[in-house]
Coordinates of C-alpha atoms and ligand atoms in Angstrom, one line a residue:
M14 CA 127.9 42.1 -40.8
K15 CA 128.1 42.9 -37.1
K16 CA 128.1 39.9 -34.8
K17 CA 125.2 40.0 -32.3
V18 CA 126.4 39.3 -28.7
I19 CA 124.0 38.7 -25.8
I20 CA 125.4 39.0 -22.3
V21 CA 123.4 37.5 -19.4
G22 CA 124.1 39.4 -16.2
G23 CA 125.2 42.9 -15.6
G24 CA 127.9 42.4 -12.9
P25 CA 131.6 43.1 -13.3
G26 CA 131.9 40.0 -15.5
G27 CA 128.9 40.9 -17.7
Y28 CA 129.1 44.6 -18.1
V29 CA 132.9 44.6 -18.8
A30 CA 132.4 41.9 -21.4
A31 CA 129.6 44.0 -23.0
I32 CA 131.8 47.1 -23.2
R33 CA 134.7 45.1 -24.6
A34 CA 132.5 43.4 -27.2
A35 CA 131.1 46.8 -28.2
Q36 CA 134.7 48.1 -28.6
L37 CA 135.4 45.2 -30.9
G38 CA 132.5 46.2 -33.2
A39 CA 129.8 43.8 -32.1
E40 CA 126.1 44.6 -31.6
V41 CA 125.7 44.0 -27.9
H42 CA 122.7 43.4 -25.7
I43 CA 122.9 42.9 -21.9
V44 CA 120.2 41.4 -19.8
E45 CA 120.0 42.1 -16.0
K46 CA 117.1 41.1 -13.8
E47 CA 118.0 43.3 -10.8
K48 CA 120.4 46.2 -10.8
M49 CA 123.2 46.8 -13.2
G50 CA 126.5 46.3 -11.4
G51 CA 125.6 42.9 -9.9
T52 CA 126.5 41.6 -6.5
C53 CA 129.9 43.4 -6.4
L54 CA 128.6 46.8 -6.9
N55 CA 125.2 46.6 -5.2
V56 CA 125.6 44.1 -2.3
G57 CA 129.2 43.0 -2.3
C58 CA 132.6 44.6 -2.8
I59 CA 131.6 48.3 -3.0
P60 CA 129.1 48.7 -0.1
T61 CA 131.3 46.5 2.2
K62 CA 134.4 48.5 1.5
A63 CA 132.4 51.8 1.9
L64 CA 131.5 50.6 5.4
L65 CA 134.9 49.3 6.1
H66 CA 136.4 52.7 5.2
T67 CA 134.5 54.3 8.0
A68 CA 135.2 51.4 10.3
K69 CA 138.9 51.9 9.7
L70 CA 138.7 55.6 10.4
Y71 CA 136.8 55.0 13.6
H72 CA 139.2 52.4 14.7
T73 CA 142.2 54.5 13.7
V74 CA 141.0 57.6 15.4
Q75 CA 140.6 55.7 18.6
E76 CA 144.1 54.3 18.3
E77 CA 145.5 57.7 17.5
I78 CA 144.0 59.1 20.7
N79 CA 147.1 57.5 22.3
N80 CA 149.3 59.1 19.7
G81 CA 148.8 62.8 20.0
L82 CA 145.3 63.2 18.6
R83 CA 142.6 64.6 20.8
V84 CA 139.1 64.1 19.5
E85 CA 136.1 65.0 21.5
G86 CA 132.7 63.3 21.2
I87 CA 133.4 60.9 18.4
S88 CA 130.4 58.8 17.7
L89 CA 128.8 56.9 14.9
D90 CA 125.8 58.1 12.9
W91 CA 124.6 54.7 11.5
P92 CA 121.8 56.1 9.3
A93 CA 124.3 58.6 7.8
L94 CA 126.8 55.8 7.2
M95 CA 124.1 53.7 5.5
A96 CA 123.1 56.7 3.3
R97 CA 126.7 57.3 2.3
K98 CA 127.2 53.7 1.3
D99 CA 124.0 53.8 -0.8
T100 CA 125.0 57.1 -2.4
I101 CA 128.4 55.5 -3.5
V102 CA 126.6 52.4 -4.8
N103 CA 124.0 54.4 -6.7
R104 CA 126.6 56.7 -8.2
L105 CA 128.6 53.7 -9.5
V106 CA 125.5 51.9 -10.8
Q107 CA 124.6 55.1 -12.8
G108 CA 128.2 55.2 -14.0
V109 CA 128.0 51.6 -15.3
K110 CA 124.7 52.4 -17.1
G111 CA 126.2 55.5 -18.6
L112 CA 129.2 53.6 -19.8
L113 CA 127.0 50.9 -21.4
K114 CA 125.0 53.6 -23.2
A115 CA 128.1 55.4 -24.3
H116 CA 129.3 52.2 -25.9
G117 CA 126.0 51.6 -27.7
V118 CA 125.1 48.5 -25.6
K119 CA 121.4 47.9 -25.4
T120 CA 120.2 47.0 -22.0
H121 CA 117.2 44.8 -21.2
S122 CA 115.6 44.4 -17.8
G123 CA 114.3 40.9 -16.9
Q124 CA 115.3 37.3 -16.4
A125 CA 117.2 35.8 -19.3
V126 CA 116.1 32.3 -20.3
L127 CA 117.8 30.3 -23.1
K128 CA 115.2 29.1 -25.5
D129 CA 117.6 27.4 -27.9
A130 CA 121.4 27.7 -28.6
H131 CA 120.8 31.1 -30.4
K132 CA 117.7 32.5 -28.7
V133 CA 117.5 34.3 -25.4
Q134 CA 114.1 35.2 -24.0
V135 CA 114.0 38.2 -21.6
V136 CA 111.1 37.7 -19.2
G137 CA 110.3 41.0 -17.7
E138 CA 107.7 43.8 -18.0
N139 CA 108.0 43.4 -21.8
T140 CA 108.9 39.9 -22.6
V141 CA 111.1 39.8 -25.8
T142 CA 113.1 37.1 -27.5
L143 CA 116.6 38.1 -28.9
D144 CA 118.7 36.2 -31.5
A145 CA 122.4 35.9 -30.9
D146 CA 125.5 34.8 -32.7
I147 CA 127.4 34.7 -29.3
I148 CA 126.0 34.3 -25.8
V149 CA 128.0 35.1 -22.7
L150 CA 126.5 33.8 -19.4
A151 CA 127.7 35.9 -16.5
S152 CA 125.0 35.1 -14.0
G153 CA 127.2 35.2 -10.9
S154 CA 126.6 33.4 -7.6
V155 CA 124.4 33.4 -4.5
P156 CA 125.2 32.8 -0.8
S157 CA 125.1 29.1 0.2
K158 CA 123.4 28.3 3.4
I159 CA 124.1 25.5 5.8
P160 CA 120.9 23.5 6.1
V161 CA 120.9 23.2 9.9
P162 CA 117.7 23.4 12.0
G163 CA 116.9 27.0 12.6
A164 CA 118.8 28.3 9.6
N165 CA 115.8 30.2 8.4
S166 CA 115.1 31.9 11.7
A167 CA 114.7 35.7 11.8
G168 CA 118.1 37.2 12.6
V169 CA 120.1 34.6 10.6
I170 CA 121.5 36.7 7.8
D171 CA 123.7 36.6 4.8
S172 CA 126.3 39.1 3.6
T173 CA 123.6 41.2 1.8
A174 CA 121.5 41.6 4.9
A175 CA 124.6 42.3 7.0
L176 CA 125.1 45.5 4.9
S177 CA 121.8 47.0 5.9
L178 CA 121.2 46.2 9.6
P179 CA 119.0 48.7 11.4
K180 CA 121.7 49.5 13.9
V181 CA 125.1 48.3 15.1
P182 CA 124.4 44.9 16.8
K183 CA 125.6 44.2 20.3
S184 CA 126.8 40.8 19.3
L185 CA 127.3 38.9 16.1
V186 CA 128.2 35.2 15.5
I187 CA 129.8 34.7 12.1
I188 CA 129.7 31.1 10.7
G189 CA 132.8 30.8 8.4
G190 CA 136.2 32.3 8.9
G191 CA 136.8 33.0 5.1
V192 CA 136.9 36.3 3.3
I193 CA 133.4 37.5 4.1
G194 CA 133.6 36.3 7.7
T195 CA 136.8 38.1 8.5
E196 CA 135.8 41.3 6.7
F197 CA 132.5 41.6 8.5
A198 CA 134.3 40.7 11.8
S199 CA 136.7 43.6 11.3
L200 CA 133.8 45.9 10.3
Y201 CA 131.4 45.2 13.2
S202 CA 134.1 44.8 15.9
S203 CA 135.4 48.3 15.0
F204 CA 132.0 49.7 15.8
G205 CA 131.9 47.9 19.2
T206 CA 130.0 44.6 18.3
K207 CA 131.2 41.5 20.2
V208 CA 132.1 39.2 17.3
T209 CA 132.6 35.4 17.5
I210 CA 133.9 33.6 14.4
V211 CA 133.0 29.9 14.1
E212 CA 135.2 28.0 11.6
M213 CA 135.1 24.3 10.9
L214 CA 138.8 24.1 9.8
P215 CA 141.7 24.3 12.3
E216 CA 142.6 27.8 10.9
I217 CA 140.8 30.8 9.4
L218 CA 141.3 31.9 5.7
P219 CA 142.2 28.5 4.4
M220 CA 143.2 29.7 0.9
V221 CA 145.6 32.3 2.3
D222 CA 149.4 31.8 2.9
R223 CA 149.6 30.4 6.5
Q224 CA 152.0 33.0 7.8
I225 CA 149.7 35.8 6.6
A226 CA 146.5 34.1 7.9
K227 CA 148.2 33.7 11.3
R228 CA 148.9 37.4 11.5
V229 CA 145.3 38.3 10.4
K230 CA 144.0 36.1 13.2
E231 CA 146.3 37.6 15.8
K232 CA 145.2 41.1 14.8
L233 CA 141.5 40.2 14.9
T234 CA 142.1 38.6 18.3
E235 CA 143.7 41.8 19.5
C236 CA 140.5 43.5 18.4
N237 CA 138.5 41.4 20.8
I238 CA 137.2 39.0 18.2
D239 CA 136.7 35.4 19.5
F240 CA 137.4 32.3 17.5
M241 CA 136.0 28.8 17.7
L242 CA 138.0 26.6 15.4
E243 CA 137.4 23.1 14.3
A244 CA 133.8 23.9 15.1
G245 CA 130.8 22.7 13.2
L246 CA 127.4 24.5 13.4
K247 CA 124.7 22.0 14.4
E248 CA 121.7 24.1 15.0
I249 CA 120.4 27.6 15.6
L250 CA 118.1 28.3 18.5
S251 CA 115.9 31.3 19.0
T252 CA 116.1 32.6 22.5
S253 CA 114.4 35.5 24.4
N254 CA 117.6 37.6 23.9
G255 CA 118.2 36.8 20.2
L256 CA 119.8 33.7 18.8
S257 CA 122.1 31.0 19.9
A258 CA 124.4 28.9 17.6
V259 CA 124.9 25.4 18.8
V260 CA 128.4 24.6 17.8
Q261 CA 130.2 21.3 18.2
T262 CA 134.0 21.3 19.0
A263 CA 135.9 18.3 20.2
G264 CA 132.7 16.2 20.4
K265 CA 131.0 18.7 22.7
N266 CA 128.2 21.1 22.0
H267 CA 128.5 24.8 23.0
E268 CA 126.0 27.6 22.7
V269 CA 127.2 30.9 21.3
A270 CA 124.7 33.8 21.7
G271 CA 124.4 36.6 19.2
E272 CA 121.9 39.2 18.2
Y273 CA 122.4 38.1 14.6
I274 CA 124.1 35.0 13.1
L275 CA 125.8 35.7 9.8
M276 CA 126.3 32.8 7.4
A277 CA 129.5 33.3 5.6
T278 CA 130.3 29.7 4.4
G279 CA 130.8 30.4 0.8
R280 CA 128.8 31.1 -2.4
K281 CA 127.5 28.9 -5.1
A282 CA 127.2 29.5 -8.8
N283 CA 123.8 30.9 -10.0
I284 CA 122.9 28.5 -12.8
H285 CA 119.1 27.9 -12.3
N286 CA 116.1 29.1 -14.2
M287 CA 118.1 30.1 -17.2
G288 CA 117.3 27.2 -19.5
L289 CA 120.7 25.6 -19.3
E290 CA 119.4 22.0 -19.0
E291 CA 116.9 22.5 -21.9
V292 CA 119.7 23.8 -24.2
G293 CA 122.1 21.1 -23.0
I294 CA 124.8 23.2 -21.4
Q295 CA 127.1 21.0 -19.3
T296 CA 127.3 21.6 -15.6
E297 CA 129.2 19.8 -13.0
R298 CA 128.9 20.1 -9.2
G299 CA 126.7 23.1 -9.5
R300 CA 128.8 25.1 -11.9
I301 CA 129.0 25.6 -15.7
V302 CA 131.9 23.7 -17.3
V303 CA 134.1 25.8 -19.6
N304 CA 137.4 25.5 -21.5
E305 CA 140.4 27.8 -21.4
Y306 CA 138.5 30.5 -23.4
F307 CA 135.4 30.1 -21.2
A308 CA 133.4 28.4 -23.9
T309 CA 130.9 25.9 -22.7
N310 CA 130.2 22.6 -24.5
I311 CA 128.2 24.7 -27.0
P312 CA 131.1 26.6 -28.6
H313 CA 129.4 30.0 -29.2
I314 CA 128.0 30.0 -25.6
Y315 CA 130.5 31.2 -23.0
A316 CA 130.3 31.3 -19.2
I317 CA 132.4 33.7 -17.2
G318 CA 132.9 34.7 -13.6
D319 CA 131.2 33.2 -10.5
C320 CA 128.9 31.0 -12.6
N321 CA 131.8 28.9 -13.7
A322 CA 133.2 29.0 -10.1
Q323 CA 136.8 28.9 -11.3
M324 CA 137.7 32.0 -9.1
M325 CA 134.9 33.8 -7.4
L326 CA 136.3 37.3 -7.6
A327 CA 135.0 40.4 -9.4
H328 CA 138.3 41.2 -11.2
A329 CA 138.6 37.6 -12.3
A330 CA 135.1 37.8 -13.8
S331 CA 136.0 41.0 -15.6
A332 CA 139.2 39.5 -17.0
Q333 CA 137.4 36.3 -18.1
G334 CA 134.6 38.4 -19.7
V335 CA 137.2 40.3 -21.8
A336 CA 139.0 37.1 -22.7
A337 CA 135.8 35.3 -23.8
V338 CA 134.5 38.1 -26.0
E339 CA 137.9 38.7 -27.5
Y340 CA 138.2 35.1 -28.4
A341 CA 134.6 34.8 -29.6
L342 CA 135.1 37.8 -31.9
G343 CA 138.3 36.4 -33.5
H344 CA 141.0 38.0 -31.4
R345 CA 143.8 36.4 -29.3
P346 CA 143.1 37.1 -25.6
F347 CA 145.6 37.2 -22.9
Y348 CA 144.4 35.7 -19.6
N349 CA 146.8 34.5 -17.0
P350 CA 145.0 32.5 -14.3
K351 CA 148.2 32.2 -12.3
V352 CA 148.3 35.9 -11.6
I353 CA 145.0 36.9 -10.1
P354 CA 145.4 38.8 -6.9
S355 CA 143.0 38.1 -4.0
C356 CA 142.3 40.8 -1.5
I357 CA 140.9 40.8 2.0
Y358 CA 139.8 44.1 3.4
T359 CA 140.3 43.4 7.1
I360 CA 141.8 46.1 9.3
P361 CA 144.7 46.0 8.3
E362 CA 144.3 44.4 4.9
A363 CA 145.7 41.2 3.5
A364 CA 146.4 40.3 -0.1
G365 CA 148.1 37.6 -2.1
V366 CA 148.9 36.6 -5.7
G367 CA 150.3 33.4 -7.1
L368 CA 151.5 30.5 -5.1
T369 CA 151.3 30.3 -1.3
E370 CA 154.3 28.5 0.4
D371 CA 152.1 25.4 1.0
E372 CA 151.1 25.3 -2.7
A373 CA 154.8 25.6 -3.8
A374 CA 155.7 22.8 -1.5
A375 CA 152.8 20.6 -2.5
Q376 CA 153.8 21.0 -6.2
G377 CA 157.3 19.9 -5.4
I378 CA 158.8 23.2 -6.6
S379 CA 162.2 24.2 -5.3
Y380 CA 161.6 27.6 -3.9
K381 CA 163.1 30.2 -1.5
V382 CA 161.2 32.6 0.7
G383 CA 161.7 36.3 1.1
L384 CA 160.3 37.8 4.3
F385 CA 160.2 41.4 5.5
P386 CA 158.4 42.5 8.6
L387 CA 156.7 45.9 8.3
M388 CA 157.6 46.8 11.8
A389 CA 161.0 47.7 10.2
N390 CA 159.3 49.9 7.6
G391 CA 159.0 53.6 8.4
K392 CA 155.7 54.2 6.6
S393 CA 154.0 51.2 8.2
L394 CA 155.0 52.5 11.6
I395 CA 153.7 55.9 10.7
E396 CA 150.4 54.3 9.7
G397 CA 150.3 52.6 13.1
C398 CA 150.9 49.0 12.0
E399 CA 153.7 47.0 13.6
S400 CA 152.4 43.5 12.7
G401 CA 152.6 43.7 8.9
L402 CA 154.5 41.2 6.8
I403 CA 155.6 40.9 3.2
K404 CA 156.4 37.5 1.9
L405 CA 157.7 36.4 -1.5
I406 CA 157.9 32.9 -2.9
V407 CA 160.7 32.7 -5.4
A408 CA 161.9 29.9 -7.7
E409 CA 165.2 28.7 -6.2
K410 CA 167.2 28.6 -9.4
S411 CA 165.9 31.3 -11.6
G412 CA 164.8 33.8 -8.9
E413 CA 161.4 34.2 -10.7
I414 CA 158.7 35.4 -8.4
L415 CA 156.0 32.7 -8.0
G416 CA 153.9 34.3 -5.3
G417 CA 153.6 37.3 -3.1
H418 CA 151.6 37.8 0.1
I419 CA 151.1 41.0 2.2
F420 CA 149.5 41.8 5.5
G421 CA 149.5 45.5 6.4
P422 CA 148.0 48.8 5.5
R423 CA 146.8 49.1 1.9
A424 CA 148.0 45.6 1.1
T425 CA 145.3 45.4 -1.5
D426 CA 146.9 48.2 -3.4
L427 CA 150.4 47.1 -2.9
I428 CA 149.8 43.6 -4.2
G429 CA 149.5 45.1 -7.7
E430 CA 153.3 45.6 -7.9
I431 CA 153.9 41.9 -7.2
A432 CA 151.2 40.9 -9.7
L433 CA 152.8 43.1 -12.4
A434 CA 156.2 41.6 -11.6
M435 CA 154.8 38.1 -11.9
N436 CA 153.0 38.8 -15.1
L437 CA 156.3 40.1 -16.6
E438 CA 158.0 37.0 -15.2
A439 CA 160.3 39.2 -13.2
T440 CA 163.0 37.9 -10.9
V441 CA 163.9 39.1 -7.4
D442 CA 166.9 40.9 -8.9
E443 CA 164.7 42.9 -11.2
V444 CA 162.5 43.9 -8.2
I445 CA 165.6 44.9 -6.3
A446 CA 166.9 46.9 -9.3
T447 CA 163.6 48.9 -9.3
I448 CA 164.1 52.0 -7.1
H449 CA 161.2 52.2 -4.6
A450 CA 160.2 55.6 -3.2
H451 CA 160.8 56.4 0.4
P452 CA 159.0 56.4 2.7
T453 CA 156.5 53.9 1.3
M454 CA 155.3 50.5 2.2
S455 CA 156.4 49.4 -1.3
E456 CA 160.0 49.5 0.0
G457 CA 159.1 46.4 1.9
I458 CA 158.6 44.5 -1.3
A459 CA 162.2 45.3 -2.4
E460 CA 163.4 44.4 1.1
A461 CA 161.5 41.0 0.9
A462 CA 163.2 40.5 -2.4
L463 CA 166.6 41.3 -0.9
S464 CA 165.9 39.0 2.1
V465 CA 165.7 36.0 -0.3
S466 CA 169.5 36.1 -0.3
G467 CA 169.8 37.3 3.3
N468 CA 170.6 40.8 2.2
A469 CA 167.7 43.0 3.5
I470 CA 169.0 46.4 4.4
H471 CA 166.6 47.2 7.3
W472 CA 166.6 43.9 9.1
P473 CA 169.5 42.5 11.0
P474 CA 171.2 39.4 9.3
G475 CA 169.9 36.2 10.8
A476 CA 167.3 37.9 13.1
K477 CA 164.3 35.7 13.4
I478 CA 160.9 36.8 12.0
L479 CA 158.1 35.3 14.1
Ligands
LIG30 P1 135.0 31.4 1.7 O1 135.1 30.2 0.9 O2 136.1 32.5 1.6 O3 135.0 31.0 3.3 C1 134.1 30.2 3.8 C2 134.6 29.6 5.2 O4 133.5 29.0 5.8 C3 135.7 28.6 5.0 O5 136.8 29.0 5.8 C4 135.1 27.3 5.4 O6 136.0 26.4 6.0 C5 134.0 27.8 6.4 N1 132.9 26.9 6.6 C6 132.2 26.3 5.6 N2 131.2 25.5 6.2 C7 131.3 25.7 7.5 C8 130.5 25.3 8.6 N3 129.5 24.4 8.4 N4 130.8 25.7 9.9 C9 131.8 26.5 10.0 N5 132.6 27.0 9.0 C10 132.3 26.6 7.8 O7 133.5 32.0 1.5 P2 133.0 33.4 1.9 O8 133.8 34.1 2.9 O9 131.5 33.2 2.2 O10 133.1 34.2 0.5 C11 132.3 33.8 -0.6 C12 133.0 34.2 -1.9 O11 133.0 35.6 -2.1 C13 134.4 33.7 -1.9 O12 134.7 33.2 -3.2 C14 135.2 35.0 -1.8 O13 136.5 35.0 -2.5 C15 134.3 36.1 -2.4 N6 134.5 37.4 -1.7 C16 135.6 38.1 -2.0 C17 135.9 39.2 -1.4 C18 137.1 40.0 -1.7 O14 137.7 39.8 -2.8 N7 137.6 40.9 -0.8 C19 135.0 39.7 -0.3 C20 133.9 38.9 0.0 C21 133.7 37.7 -0.7

């Protein structure tokens, strides 16, 4: 008899798990309370990148005006840009719905609540209760707010609201110099907004390799973005001109004015109002506890993606969803948590996979570093980027690639080569032996591999890379 699988949440974790479970012969039901596609598709990855695409074009055209391009009367049509973003989102949402239907997955609209370990109630227009052999929780995450006075004032926004502002703001204060903070800083500063990033740590992008994060910050600074580091938000004041963030640095309070204040200080797992406590599912520090196959303490109930908070990335959620249903349906999944790329869509982009240099050092690993500056790469110069960098972290003895980090145009696509190499446990010699097309940015990966032994072709021996 077919196993009955219920998936709670229709984001990239849930809908991918649903399709995989259907491929494996299960009867699959998916429950979603809002729109299919989840945060990523509706108010996350896709709409942000749609806006960043135009921001990058706008930014690039203005740079190219100095490089032989004459453009008259370039201007921004904000409502048209919003409409394009919405069209892309709607098309992809329809695509997900179509895929689920094509795989025979039954969709239910409403809030899923566990009634017992085998029963899920869907509270919606028509409340129904479904029985399940296997339940996969894929309920995602929500933005976390800092509870300072004034945090609920009009104009204090999260990343969802930042995607649908009525017009380009004159000024924007972003609290948090992480992924969301830097992406929105790139986006709005490209359209002329005066952006200030307030970050409590001494550096932005704390999870990113330090050399790469430094270059991102330098580029953002060139784009007229201001930074306040080691700065804690104390209060938000409403003024006659908008808002003012009261920020403490070195023991002193400063006021930073902005038309809007964007809170980008992280997200938290969405684990409430789902009956978890009633059924006895173990949670810890606001997330669902899972084992290596994403099973909770109740073995036929799984939790994947942001709700287990292992790695809050869409593609990690999809991979976990596939692994969970494969395991639950009696297959042997392959999931390698050491090789999950993370991508930042600033202008230019940054991306990394595997260990950063600091992590390799902290783990006491004997490693070597390969570095190649993209100012010596023809394609990168053609694309107008002189500050790019490719960095490899390599095991000293075996030459196996342990980490890769890129700053430069299309870094988010390029990182796939390093991820594949790492998944195949490739060594630098194997990367070097792979012929890379010319002129491409990917040549820089081979050059970084060559540089591990000081043999880069397009970089003088011993020349310093700052
Ligand atoms: P984040 O964790 O990346 O960054 C939050 C930043 O805020 C950190 O640098 C932290 O030090 C800082 N911070 C925290 N409290 C603060 C305070 N009181 N004052 C000043 N700074 C403070 O979180 P973010 O950027 O909000 O992103 C949320 C999640 O969404 C992350 O897991 C991220 O990976 C994911 N995401 C991924 C994207 C991608 O893959 N391109 C794009 C957007 C989000």
